[in-house]
Amino acid sequence: MSTSLSTHPFDAALALNTTGPDQYQGQTHPAYANMVGPYGGMTAAQMLQAALQHPARLGDPVSLTVNYAAPVADGAFEVEARPLRTNRSTQHWLLLMRQAGEVVASGTALLAVRRPTWGAPEAVMPDGMPAFDSLEKRPTQGYPAWISRYDMRFVCGGMGADFDGVEQPDSLTRLWLRDEPPRPLDFPSLAAACDCFAPRTWVRRHQHSPAGTVTMTVYFHADAALLAAQGSRPLFGQARAQVLRDGYCDQMGMLWSADGLLLASTQQVQYYRT
């Protein structure tokens, strides 16, 4: 059974108070703590939420880019969400997260009123994947708190304490995931889920080493009706790098609905040390 939205940890972490024109205040949440600061997916969701609850909002998210300029410290933060230009059906946003007067994350978002048109899918969910219920839930003990906020079930490219340092032929990850406890999908939680994939160096080298997201972009391919149809069912995700070189690598990821519809695609740049 899904937990009430009013009590779900994601909604507690997402809560923002309006403090002035284009200005919002929030608080990091211990349920989404990472090794250093909060889970980056939650930071992205909080910045997007500021635009979504702005009184000038037009439409729904089409894209979101977040640049992680500095570690976010535990505690209060401010988000500036300012519409830079509003057209007939599109709206461009500037997003800034600050702590102690310093920018710790910057971003942009495109919101739009979607209109029915011709369409066709090209990125197809892989065939023959085992069902969510047939896979073991990933253990969460000993990991950062945010890991416990997702029920992850890996098909391949998982990560764990059994990493043996044996380099793998690729960095491909495939998994099912959903919020824990289950929660109906919406745009902020879809944005947050796009950051659920482990650093590609961990998967490729089969060992933990310093790594983190520098910038992340999410492209939303779903409208509110598709998100409502997904509800709290598991998402299927896939991610891999194209190249790992000189301390930086990219990551391309996709999240499909339980019905096999592509809901979001994402690109990241990650730094790493070896």
PDB file of C-alpha atoms in Angstrom:
ATOM      1  CA  MET A   1       0.000   0.000   0.000  1.00  0.00           C
ATOM      2  CA  SER A   2       1.297   3.465  -0.869  1.00  0.00           C
ATOM      3  CA  THR A   3       2.097   5.872   1.912  1.00  0.00           C
ATOM      4  CA  SER A   4       0.092   9.094   2.076  1.00  0.00           C
ATOM      5  CA  LEU A   5       1.731  11.963   0.223  1.00  0.00           C
ATOM      6  CA  SER A   6       1.485  14.096   3.349  1.00  0.00           C
ATOM      7  CA  THR A   7       3.773  11.715   5.265  1.00  0.00           C
ATOM      8  CA  HIS A   8       6.117  10.409   2.579  1.00  0.00           C
ATOM      9  CA  PRO A   9       9.789  11.337   3.149  1.00  0.00           C
ATOM     10  CA  PHE A  10      10.074  12.590  -0.437  1.00  0.00           C
ATOM     11  CA  ASP A  11       7.330  15.156   0.127  1.00  0.00           C
ATOM     12  CA  ALA A  12       8.827  16.214   3.439  1.00  0.00           C
ATOM     13  CA  ALA A  13      12.147  16.829   1.689  1.00  0.00           C
ATOM     14  CA  LEU A  14      10.447  18.591  -1.228  1.00  0.00           C
ATOM     15  CA  ALA A  15       8.571  21.120   0.928  1.00  0.00           C
ATOM     16  CA  LEU A  16       9.449  24.764   0.163  1.00  0.00           C
ATOM     17  CA  ASN A  17       8.228  27.936   1.831  1.00  0.00           C
ATOM     18  CA  THR A  18       7.716  31.120  -0.186  1.00  0.00           C
ATOM     19  CA  THR A  19       9.839  33.915   1.292  1.00  0.00           C
ATOM     20  CA  GLY A  20       9.446  36.589  -1.396  1.00  0.00           C
ATOM     21  CA  PRO A  21       9.044  37.120  -5.143  1.00  0.00           C
ATOM     22  CA  ASP A  22      10.855  34.242  -6.895  1.00  0.00           C
ATOM     23  CA  GLN A  23      12.318  33.178  -3.530  1.00  0.00           C
ATOM     24  CA  TYR A  24      11.816  29.903  -1.651  1.00  0.00           C
ATOM     25  CA  GLN A  25      13.365  28.291   1.400  1.00  0.00           C
ATOM     26  CA  GLY A  26      13.791  24.594   2.109  1.00  0.00           C
ATOM     27  CA  GLN A  27      15.695  22.191   4.311  1.00  0.00           C
ATOM     28  CA  THR A  28      17.828  19.179   3.522  1.00  0.00           C
ATOM     29  CA  HIS A  29      16.285  15.955   4.810  1.00  0.00           C
ATOM     30  CA  PRO A  30      18.196  13.158   6.593  1.00  0.00           C
ATOM     31  CA  ALA A  31      16.254  10.511   4.652  1.00  0.00           C
ATOM     32  CA  TYR A  32      18.047  11.647   1.468  1.00  0.00           C
ATOM     33  CA  ALA A  33      21.552  12.050   2.876  1.00  0.00           C
ATOM     34  CA  ASN A  34      24.443  10.916   0.687  1.00  0.00           C
ATOM     35  CA  MET A  35      28.112  10.337   1.485  1.00  0.00           C
ATOM     36  CA  VAL A  36      28.732  14.089   1.264  1.00  0.00           C
ATOM     37  CA  GLY A  37      25.633  16.292   1.524  1.00  0.00           C
ATOM     38  CA  PRO A  38      22.241  15.274   0.141  1.00  0.00           C
ATOM     39  CA  TYR A  39      21.388  12.966  -2.756  1.00  0.00           C
ATOM     40  CA  GLY A  40      21.831  14.955  -5.971  1.00  0.00           C
ATOM     41  CA  GLY A  41      18.506  13.760  -7.341  1.00  0.00           C
ATOM     42  CA  MET A  42      16.724  15.376  -4.422  1.00  0.00           C
ATOM     43  CA  THR A  43      18.561  18.655  -5.013  1.00  0.00           C
ATOM     44  CA  ALA A  44      17.351  18.570  -8.628  1.00  0.00           C
ATOM     45  CA  ALA A  45      13.789  17.829  -7.482  1.00  0.00           C
ATOM     46  CA  GLN A  46      13.837  20.716  -4.997  1.00  0.00           C
ATOM     47  CA  MET A  47      15.018  23.171  -7.631  1.00  0.00           C
ATOM     48  CA  LEU A  48      12.370  21.985 -10.083  1.00  0.00           C
ATOM     49  CA  GLN A  49       9.703  22.192  -7.387  1.00  0.00           C
ATOM     50  CA  ALA A  50      10.425  25.893  -6.914  1.00  0.00           C
ATOM     51  CA  ALA A  51       9.427  26.524 -10.546  1.00  0.00           C
ATOM     52  CA  LEU A  52       6.423  24.200 -10.324  1.00  0.00           C
ATOM     53  CA  GLN A  53       4.926  26.026  -7.336  1.00  0.00           C
ATOM     54  CA  HIS A  54       5.705  29.514  -8.698  1.00  0.00           C
ATOM     55  CA  PRO A  55       2.508  31.515  -9.354  1.00  0.00           C
ATOM     56  CA  ALA A  56       3.714  32.406 -12.867  1.00  0.00           C
ATOM     57  CA  ARG A  57       4.235  28.780 -13.918  1.00  0.00           C
ATOM     58  CA  LEU A  58       3.136  27.840 -17.424  1.00  0.00           C
ATOM     59  CA  GLY A  59       2.772  24.178 -18.398  1.00  0.00           C
ATOM     60  CA  ASP A  60       4.820  21.168 -17.333  1.00  0.00           C
ATOM     61  CA  PRO A  61       8.549  20.360 -17.444  1.00  0.00           C
ATOM     62  CA  VAL A  62      10.165  19.475 -20.760  1.00  0.00           C
ATOM     63  CA  SER A  63      13.797  19.723 -19.626  1.00  0.00           C
ATOM     64  CA  LEU A  64      15.819  20.436 -16.494  1.00  0.00           C
ATOM     65  CA  THR A  65      19.557  21.036 -16.134  1.00  0.00           C
ATOM     66  CA  VAL A  66      21.274  21.207 -12.745  1.00  0.00           C
ATOM     67  CA  ASN A  67      24.939  22.117 -12.250  1.00  0.00           C
ATOM     68  CA  TYR A  68      26.331  21.016  -8.892  1.00  0.00           C
ATOM     69  CA  ALA A  69      28.703  23.867  -8.107  1.00  0.00           C
ATOM     70  CA  ALA A  70      29.597  22.891  -4.514  1.00  0.00           C
ATOM     71  CA  PRO A  71      28.580  20.332  -1.897  1.00  0.00           C
ATOM     72  CA  VAL A  72      25.213  21.179  -0.338  1.00  0.00           C
ATOM     73  CA  ALA A  73      25.576  21.343   3.434  1.00  0.00           C
ATOM     74  CA  ASP A  74      23.011  19.850   5.794  1.00  0.00           C
ATOM     75  CA  GLY A  75      20.503  22.490   6.830  1.00  0.00           C
ATOM     76  CA  ALA A  76      18.566  25.334   5.270  1.00  0.00           C
ATOM     77  CA  PHE A  77      18.904  26.522   1.686  1.00  0.00           C
ATOM     78  CA  GLU A  78      17.283  29.141  -0.537  1.00  0.00           C
ATOM     79  CA  VAL A  79      16.110  28.618  -4.110  1.00  0.00           C
ATOM     80  CA  GLU A  80      15.586  31.440  -6.582  1.00  0.00           C
ATOM     81  CA  ALA A  81      13.233  30.400  -9.381  1.00  0.00           C
ATOM     82  CA  ARG A  82      12.850  33.163 -11.944  1.00  0.00           C
ATOM     83  CA  PRO A  83      10.993  32.923 -15.264  1.00  0.00           C
ATOM     84  CA  LEU A  84      13.315  34.517 -17.826  1.00  0.00           C
ATOM     85  CA  ARG A  85      10.859  34.517 -20.729  1.00  0.00           C
ATOM     86  CA  THR A  86       7.302  33.337 -21.229  1.00  0.00           C
ATOM     87  CA  ASN A  87       5.994  32.739 -24.728  1.00  0.00           C
ATOM     88  CA  ARG A  88       2.614  31.487 -25.883  1.00  0.00           C
ATOM     89  CA  SER A  89       3.326  27.876 -24.884  1.00  0.00           C
ATOM     90  CA  THR A  90       6.897  27.783 -23.530  1.00  0.00           C
ATOM     91  CA  GLN A  91       8.587  29.218 -20.463  1.00  0.00           C
ATOM     92  CA  HIS A  92      12.319  29.436 -19.692  1.00  0.00           C
ATOM     93  CA  TRP A  93      13.542  29.447 -16.081  1.00  0.00           C
ATOM     94  CA  LEU A  94      16.681  30.324 -14.135  1.00  0.00           C
ATOM     95  CA  LEU A  95      17.164  28.274 -10.949  1.00  0.00           C
ATOM     96  CA  LEU A  96      19.736  29.046  -8.231  1.00  0.00           C
ATOM     97  CA  MET A  97      20.236  27.273  -4.889  1.00  0.00           C
ATOM     98  CA  ARG A  98      22.162  29.212  -2.238  1.00  0.00           C
ATOM     99  CA  GLN A  99      23.538  28.578   1.224  1.00  0.00           C
ATOM    100  CA  ALA A 100      25.166  31.286   3.330  1.00  0.00           C
ATOM    101  CA  GLY A 101      24.834  33.638   0.374  1.00  0.00           C
ATOM    102  CA  GLU A 102      26.847  31.374  -1.969  1.00  0.00           C
ATOM    103  CA  VAL A 103      25.503  29.500  -4.998  1.00  0.00           C
ATOM    104  CA  VAL A 104      25.827  25.738  -4.442  1.00  0.00           C
ATOM    105  CA  ALA A 105      23.775  24.681  -7.490  1.00  0.00           C
ATOM    106  CA  SER A 106      22.551  26.437 -10.616  1.00  0.00           C
ATOM    107  CA  GLY A 107      20.132  25.336 -13.245  1.00  0.00           C
ATOM    108  CA  THR A 108      17.714  26.048 -16.029  1.00  0.00           C
ATOM    109  CA  ALA A 109      14.353  24.570 -16.881  1.00  0.00           C
ATOM    110  CA  LEU A 110      12.012  24.601 -19.846  1.00  0.00           C
ATOM    111  CA  LEU A 111       8.296  24.314 -19.116  1.00  0.00           C
ATOM    112  CA  ALA A 112       5.699  24.096 -21.847  1.00  0.00           C
ATOM    113  CA  VAL A 113       2.059  23.489 -22.628  1.00  0.00           C
ATOM    114  CA  ARG A 114       2.090  20.228 -24.569  1.00  0.00           C
ATOM    115  CA  ARG A 115      -0.210  19.936 -27.574  1.00  0.00           C
ATOM    116  CA  PRO A 116      -1.358  16.718 -29.273  1.00  0.00           C
ATOM    117  CA  THR A 117       0.722  16.000 -32.402  1.00  0.00           C
ATOM    118  CA  TRP A 118       2.007  13.091 -34.425  1.00  0.00           C
ATOM    119  CA  GLY A 119       4.631  11.103 -32.494  1.00  0.00           C
ATOM    120  CA  ALA A 120       6.685   7.904 -32.633  1.00  0.00           C
ATOM    121  CA  PRO A 121       8.978   6.148 -30.135  1.00  0.00           C
ATOM    122  CA  GLU A 122      12.525   5.208 -31.161  1.00  0.00           C
ATOM    123  CA  ALA A 123      14.223   4.281 -27.866  1.00  0.00           C
ATOM    124  CA  VAL A 124      12.652   0.930 -26.974  1.00  0.00           C
ATOM    125  CA  MET A 125      12.721  -0.773 -23.593  1.00  0.00           C
ATOM    126  CA  PRO A 126      14.926  -3.906 -23.783  1.00  0.00           C
ATOM    127  CA  ASP A 127      13.078  -7.154 -24.414  1.00  0.00           C
ATOM    128  CA  GLY A 128      13.144 -10.147 -22.128  1.00  0.00           C
ATOM    129  CA  MET A 129      13.883  -8.354 -18.883  1.00  0.00           C
ATOM    130  CA  PRO A 130      12.990 -10.273 -15.710  1.00  0.00           C
ATOM    131  CA  ALA A 131      10.002  -8.937 -13.798  1.00  0.00           C
ATOM    132  CA  PHE A 132      10.426  -6.659 -10.801  1.00  0.00           C
ATOM    133  CA  ASP A 133       8.965  -9.236  -8.404  1.00  0.00           C
ATOM    134  CA  SER A 134      11.342 -11.943  -9.652  1.00  0.00           C
ATOM    135  CA  LEU A 135      14.479 -10.045  -8.590  1.00  0.00           C
ATOM    136  CA  GLU A 136      15.946  -9.575  -5.126  1.00  0.00           C
ATOM    137  CA  LYS A 137      15.705  -6.169  -3.525  1.00  0.00           C
ATOM    138  CA  ARG A 138      19.059  -4.459  -3.222  1.00  0.00           C
ATOM    139  CA  PRO A 139      20.378  -4.445   0.382  1.00  0.00           C
ATOM    140  CA  THR A 140      20.529  -0.978   1.949  1.00  0.00           C
ATOM    141  CA  GLN A 141      22.375  -1.586   5.206  1.00  0.00           C
ATOM    142  CA  GLY A 142      25.707   0.207   5.337  1.00  0.00           C
ATOM    143  CA  TYR A 143      24.857   2.575   2.473  1.00  0.00           C
ATOM    144  CA  PRO A 144      23.945   6.292   2.547  1.00  0.00           C
ATOM    145  CA  ALA A 145      20.407   7.004   3.717  1.00  0.00           C
ATOM    146  CA  TRP A 146      19.038   7.881   0.276  1.00  0.00           C
ATOM    147  CA  ILE A 147      19.582   4.296  -0.932  1.00  0.00           C
ATOM    148  CA  SER A 148      16.854   3.189   1.506  1.00  0.00           C
ATOM    149  CA  ARG A 149      14.410   5.548  -0.215  1.00  0.00           C
ATOM    150  CA  TYR A 150      14.421   3.396  -3.373  1.00  0.00           C
ATOM    151  CA  ASP A 151      13.531  -0.228  -3.944  1.00  0.00           C
ATOM    152  CA  MET A 152      16.168  -1.153  -6.551  1.00  0.00           C
ATOM    153  CA  ARG A 153      16.300  -4.548  -8.245  1.00  0.00           C
ATOM    154  CA  PHE A 154      19.231  -4.997 -10.614  1.00  0.00           C
ATOM    155  CA  VAL A 155      19.214  -6.983 -13.821  1.00  0.00           C
ATOM    156  CA  CYS A 156      22.884  -6.147 -14.494  1.00  0.00           C
ATOM    157  CA  GLY A 157      25.472  -3.545 -13.540  1.00  0.00           C
ATOM    158  CA  GLY A 158      24.613  -3.400  -9.871  1.00  0.00           C
ATOM    159  CA  MET A 159      26.945  -2.308  -7.104  1.00  0.00           C
ATOM    160  CA  GLY A 160      27.614  -3.658  -3.684  1.00  0.00           C
ATOM    161  CA  ALA A 161      30.053  -4.688  -1.000  1.00  0.00           C
ATOM    162  CA  ASP A 162      31.108  -7.634  -3.184  1.00  0.00           C
ATOM    163  CA  PHE A 163      32.928  -5.409  -5.671  1.00  0.00           C
ATOM    164  CA  ASP A 164      36.097  -7.368  -6.467  1.00  0.00           C
ATOM    165  CA  GLY A 165      38.101  -4.854  -8.498  1.00  0.00           C
ATOM    166  CA  VAL A 166      37.810  -6.930 -11.677  1.00  0.00           C
ATOM    167  CA  GLU A 167      37.256  -4.543 -14.592  1.00  0.00           C
ATOM    168  CA  GLN A 168      34.038  -5.183 -16.505  1.00  0.00           C
ATOM    169  CA  PRO A 169      33.656  -5.046 -20.311  1.00  0.00           C
ATOM    170  CA  ASP A 170      31.182  -2.146 -20.096  1.00  0.00           C
ATOM    171  CA  SER A 171      29.361   0.109 -17.640  1.00  0.00           C
ATOM    172  CA  LEU A 172      25.822  -0.949 -18.569  1.00  0.00           C
ATOM    173  CA  THR A 173      23.268  -0.926 -15.750  1.00  0.00           C
ATOM    174  CA  ARG A 174      19.708  -2.212 -16.011  1.00  0.00           C
ATOM    175  CA  LEU A 175      17.342  -2.208 -13.073  1.00  0.00           C
ATOM    176  CA  TRP A 176      13.805  -1.796 -11.805  1.00  0.00           C
ATOM    177  CA  LEU A 177      13.205   0.865  -9.153  1.00  0.00           C
ATOM    178  CA  ARG A 178      10.470   2.656  -7.291  1.00  0.00           C
ATOM    179  CA  ASP A 179      10.214   4.990  -4.329  1.00  0.00           C
ATOM    180  CA  GLU A 180      10.382   3.321  -0.932  1.00  0.00           C
ATOM    181  CA  PRO A 181       7.784   3.361   0.448  1.00  0.00           C
ATOM    182  CA  PRO A 182       5.859   3.406  -2.876  1.00  0.00           C
ATOM    183  CA  ARG A 183       4.649   6.827  -3.986  1.00  0.00           C
ATOM    184  CA  PRO A 184       2.730   7.959  -7.110  1.00  0.00           C
ATOM    185  CA  LEU A 185       5.122   9.299  -9.714  1.00  0.00           C
ATOM    186  CA  ASP A 186       5.218  13.032 -10.474  1.00  0.00           C
ATOM    187  CA  PHE A 187       7.679  15.354 -12.188  1.00  0.00           C
ATOM    188  CA  PRO A 188       9.946  16.007  -9.156  1.00  0.00           C
ATOM    189  CA  SER A 189      10.192  12.300  -8.285  1.00  0.00           C
ATOM    190  CA  LEU A 190      10.891  11.415 -11.926  1.00  0.00           C
ATOM    191  CA  ALA A 191      13.699  14.003 -11.975  1.00  0.00           C
ATOM    192  CA  ALA A 192      15.112  12.588  -8.740  1.00  0.00           C
ATOM    193  CA  ALA A 193      15.005   9.011 -10.028  1.00  0.00           C
ATOM    194  CA  CYS A 194      17.145  10.008 -13.012  1.00  0.00           C
ATOM    195  CA  ASP A 195      20.092  10.326 -10.604  1.00  0.00           C
ATOM    196  CA  CYS A 196      19.686   6.838  -9.100  1.00  0.00           C
ATOM    197  CA  PHE A 197      22.413   5.222 -11.219  1.00  0.00           C
ATOM    198  CA  ALA A 198      25.780   4.599  -9.545  1.00  0.00           C
ATOM    199  CA  PRO A 199      28.890   6.333 -10.925  1.00  0.00           C
ATOM    200  CA  ARG A 200      29.911   4.608 -14.135  1.00  0.00           C
ATOM    201  CA  THR A 201      33.481   4.110 -12.891  1.00  0.00           C
ATOM    202  CA  TRP A 202      32.152   2.007 -10.015  1.00  0.00           C
ATOM    203  CA  VAL A 203      30.283  -0.266 -12.402  1.00  0.00           C
ATOM    204  CA  ARG A 204      33.082  -0.497 -14.986  1.00  0.00           C
ATOM    205  CA  ARG A 205      35.964  -0.983 -12.529  1.00  0.00           C
ATOM    206  CA  HIS A 206      33.958  -2.950  -9.941  1.00  0.00           C
ATOM    207  CA  GLN A 207      35.287  -0.880  -7.068  1.00  0.00           C
ATOM    208  CA  HIS A 208      34.382   2.211  -5.082  1.00  0.00           C
ATOM    209  CA  SER A 209      36.430   5.365  -5.620  1.00  0.00           C
ATOM    210  CA  PRO A 210      35.746   9.107  -5.315  1.00  0.00           C
ATOM    211  CA  ALA A 211      33.175  10.140  -7.933  1.00  0.00           C
ATOM    212  CA  GLY A 212      30.212  12.472  -8.259  1.00  0.00           C
ATOM    213  CA  THR A 213      27.863  14.276 -10.621  1.00  0.00           C
ATOM    214  CA  VAL A 214      29.001  17.654 -11.928  1.00  0.00           C
ATOM    215  CA  THR A 215      26.012  18.401 -14.163  1.00  0.00           C
ATOM    216  CA  MET A 216      22.793  16.558 -15.000  1.00  0.00           C
ATOM    217  CA  THR A 217      20.114  17.175 -17.607  1.00  0.00           C
ATOM    218  CA  VAL A 218      16.720  15.487 -17.609  1.00  0.00           C
ATOM    219  CA  TYR A 219      14.427  15.400 -20.629  1.00  0.00           C
ATOM    220  CA  PHE A 220      10.816  14.698 -19.758  1.00  0.00           C
ATOM    221  CA  HIS A 221       8.915  12.697 -22.391  1.00  0.00           C
ATOM    222  CA  ALA A 222       5.720  12.317 -20.364  1.00  0.00           C
ATOM    223  CA  ASP A 223       2.783  14.549 -19.617  1.00  0.00           C
ATOM    224  CA  ALA A 224       0.820  14.508 -16.359  1.00  0.00           C
ATOM    225  CA  ALA A 225      -1.572  11.863 -17.695  1.00  0.00           C
ATOM    226  CA  LEU A 226       1.255   9.410 -18.388  1.00  0.00           C
ATOM    227  CA  LEU A 227       2.666   9.970 -14.907  1.00  0.00           C
ATOM    228  CA  ALA A 228      -0.759   9.388 -13.381  1.00  0.00           C
ATOM    229  CA  ALA A 229      -1.093   6.140 -15.342  1.00  0.00           C
ATOM    230  CA  GLN A 230       2.283   4.961 -13.985  1.00  0.00           C
ATOM    231  CA  GLY A 231       1.181   5.580 -10.393  1.00  0.00           C
ATOM    232  CA  SER A 232       3.465   3.901  -7.871  1.00  0.00           C
ATOM    233  CA  ARG A 233       4.483   0.987 -10.096  1.00  0.00           C
ATOM    234  CA  PRO A 234       8.210   0.324 -10.679  1.00  0.00           C
ATOM    235  CA  LEU A 235      10.192   2.109 -13.377  1.00  0.00           C
ATOM    236  CA  PHE A 236      12.702   0.330 -15.590  1.00  0.00           C
ATOM    237  CA  GLY A 237      16.028   2.104 -15.934  1.00  0.00           C
ATOM    238  CA  GLN A 238      19.116   1.758 -18.100  1.00  0.00           C
ATOM    239  CA  ALA A 239      22.380   3.723 -18.054  1.00  0.00           C
ATOM    240  CA  ARG A 240      25.855   3.511 -19.535  1.00  0.00           C
ATOM    241  CA  ALA A 241      28.872   5.684 -20.282  1.00  0.00           C
ATOM    242  CA  GLN A 242      30.146   6.474 -23.755  1.00  0.00           C
ATOM    243  CA  VAL A 243      33.705   7.253 -22.655  1.00  0.00           C
ATOM    244  CA  LEU A 244      35.662   7.510 -19.379  1.00  0.00           C
ATOM    245  CA  ARG A 245      38.803   9.617 -19.691  1.00  0.00           C
ATOM    246  CA  ASP A 246      41.011  12.067 -17.788  1.00  0.00           C
ATOM    247  CA  GLY A 247      38.887  12.179 -14.650  1.00  0.00           C
ATOM    248  CA  TYR A 248      35.495  12.743 -16.299  1.00  0.00           C
ATOM    249  CA  CYS A 249      32.901  10.522 -17.914  1.00  0.00           C
ATOM    250  CA  ASP A 250      29.466  10.930 -19.372  1.00  0.00           C
ATOM    251  CA  GLN A 251      26.372   8.900 -18.542  1.00  0.00           C
ATOM    252  CA  MET A 252      23.293   8.406 -20.697  1.00  0.00           C
ATOM    253  CA  GLY A 253      20.228   7.010 -18.945  1.00  0.00           C
ATOM    254  CA  MET A 254      16.587   6.246 -19.671  1.00  0.00           C
ATOM    255  CA  LEU A 255      13.562   5.505 -17.500  1.00  0.00           C
ATOM    256  CA  TRP A 256      10.568   3.598 -18.874  1.00  0.00           C
ATOM    257  CA  SER A 257       7.137   3.152 -17.344  1.00  0.00           C
ATOM    258  CA  ALA A 258       5.833  -0.234 -16.236  1.00  0.00           C
ATOM    259  CA  ASP A 259       3.987  -0.262 -19.585  1.00  0.00           C
ATOM    260  CA  GLY A 260       7.221   0.206 -21.563  1.00  0.00           C
ATOM    261  CA  LEU A 261       6.763   3.910 -22.386  1.00  0.00           C
ATOM    262  CA  LEU A 262       9.838   6.132 -22.222  1.00  0.00           C
ATOM    263  CA  LEU A 263       9.124   8.725 -19.524  1.00  0.00           C
ATOM    264  CA  ALA A 264      12.502  10.463 -19.242  1.00  0.00           C
ATOM    265  CA  SER A 265      16.027  10.376 -20.605  1.00  0.00           C
ATOM    266  CA  THR A 266      19.006  11.886 -18.843  1.00  0.00           C
ATOM    267  CA  GLN A 267      22.607  12.850 -19.453  1.00  0.00           C
ATOM    268  CA  GLN A 268      25.279  13.488 -16.849  1.00  0.00           C
ATOM    269  CA  VAL A 269      28.912  14.417 -16.600  1.00  0.00           C
ATOM    270  CA  GLN A 270      30.638  12.802 -13.618  1.00  0.00           C
ATOM    271  CA  TYR A 271      34.087  13.418 -12.219  1.00  0.00           C
ATOM    272  CA  TYR A 272      36.131  10.555 -10.800  1.00  0.00           C
ATOM    273  CA  ARG A 273      39.462   9.769  -9.215  1.00  0.00           C
ATOM    274  CA  THR A 274      41.323   6.471  -9.401  1.00  0.00           C
TER     275      THR A 274
END
